[in-house]
Amino acid sequence: MEYVITPPETVSIAVVGQSARFPVRRVICVGRNYMAHIREMGGDERDLPFYFAKPADAIVPTGSTIDYPPQTSNFHYECELVAAIGKGGSNIAEADALDHVYGYAVGLDMTRRDVQIALREKGRPWDMGKGFDQSAPCGDIHPVDQVGHFPKGNLWLKVNGETRQDSDLELMIWNLQETIANLSGLVALEPGDLIYTGTPDGVGPVVSGDKMHGHIDGLSDIEITVR
Ligand code: MN
């Protein structure tokens, strides 16, 4: 195939225990999937979770230093379980949903909170608050055949060694089966899709020089520095 410009490289993420990498197709995030986070953000507690997206090339690997993004003065971390889809499908049944997961990682849904809230108040799309450059740090992926699934487990995030988020995956409003069933009724999931499953409470700002350290029991930690 010839192209009129150089095509972009496939974005990929390291897989624990092997040299082959996981290619990323797109990044879909679940919004408001923990009640304590809805409460801290002042959202309607009866609203159901929903989705937004980030471009695949917003992914950055653990160990990276990311730039403090332009046009924000309230740059937030959100530590989340990331599910990597290995088998596609539409209208996937909850009972079959976990069969579509290749593996899991710890991710950070980085957010220009001031931009997101200003867009939200105007009823406009969140893209520039959520889907900007380097906004989707993602740790190494652990295959399901080595670590199983994550219906529960401690999730925490520290900034400069101080705990800011400390919760449990079992507090998700929609568990992963429900999310995959619901989402695959809206769009066809394909291998390479990543689902950021939402963040618990304790979100907050970081500034240049801060070091974020995210953890979920059973997965490799993610460490990202802001410059
Ligand atoms: Mn999030």
PDB file of C-alpha atoms and ligand atoms in Angstrom, residues 29-32 37 52 54 78-80 108-111 113 130 196-199 203, ligand 1:
ATOM      1  CA  CYS A  29     -13.583   5.515  29.078  1.00  0.00           C
ATOM      2  CA  VAL A  30     -16.498   4.980  31.443  1.00  0.00           C
ATOM      3  CA  GLY A  31     -17.658   8.154  33.184  1.00  0.00           C
ATOM      4  CA  ARG A  32     -19.089   8.252  36.712  1.00  0.00           C
ATOM      5  CA  HIS A  37     -16.619   9.922  42.755  1.00  0.00           C
ATOM      6  CA  PHE A  52     -16.265   9.186  26.261  1.00  0.00           C
ATOM      7  CA  LYS A  54      -9.566   9.318  23.815  1.00  0.00           C
ATOM      8  CA  GLU A  78      -7.928   9.429  37.781  1.00  0.00           C
ATOM      9  CA  CYS A  79      -6.566   5.951  38.517  1.00  0.00           C
ATOM     10  CA  GLU A  80      -8.550   3.177  36.796  1.00  0.00           C
ATOM     11  CA  LEU A 108      -4.557   7.000  34.438  1.00  0.00           C
ATOM     12  CA  ASP A 109      -7.394   8.996  32.843  1.00  0.00           C
ATOM     13  CA  MET A 110      -5.655  12.383  32.923  1.00  0.00           C
ATOM     14  CA  THR A 111      -8.123  15.261  32.810  1.00  0.00           C
ATOM     15  CA  ARG A 113     -10.745  19.386  34.999  1.00  0.00           C
ATOM     16  CA  LYS A 130     -10.259  14.458  28.300  1.00  0.00           C
ATOM     17  CA  TYR A 196     -10.888   2.581  31.117  1.00  0.00           C
ATOM     18  CA  THR A 197     -13.474   1.487  33.671  1.00  0.00           C
ATOM     19  CA  GLY A 198     -13.826   4.676  35.701  1.00  0.00           C
ATOM     20  CA  THR A 199     -12.228   6.122  38.809  1.00  0.00           C
ATOM     21  CA  VAL A 203      -9.261  12.675  42.316  1.00  0.00           C
TER      22      VAL A 203
HETATM   23 MN    MN B   1     -12.097   8.523  34.335  1.00  0.00          MN
END
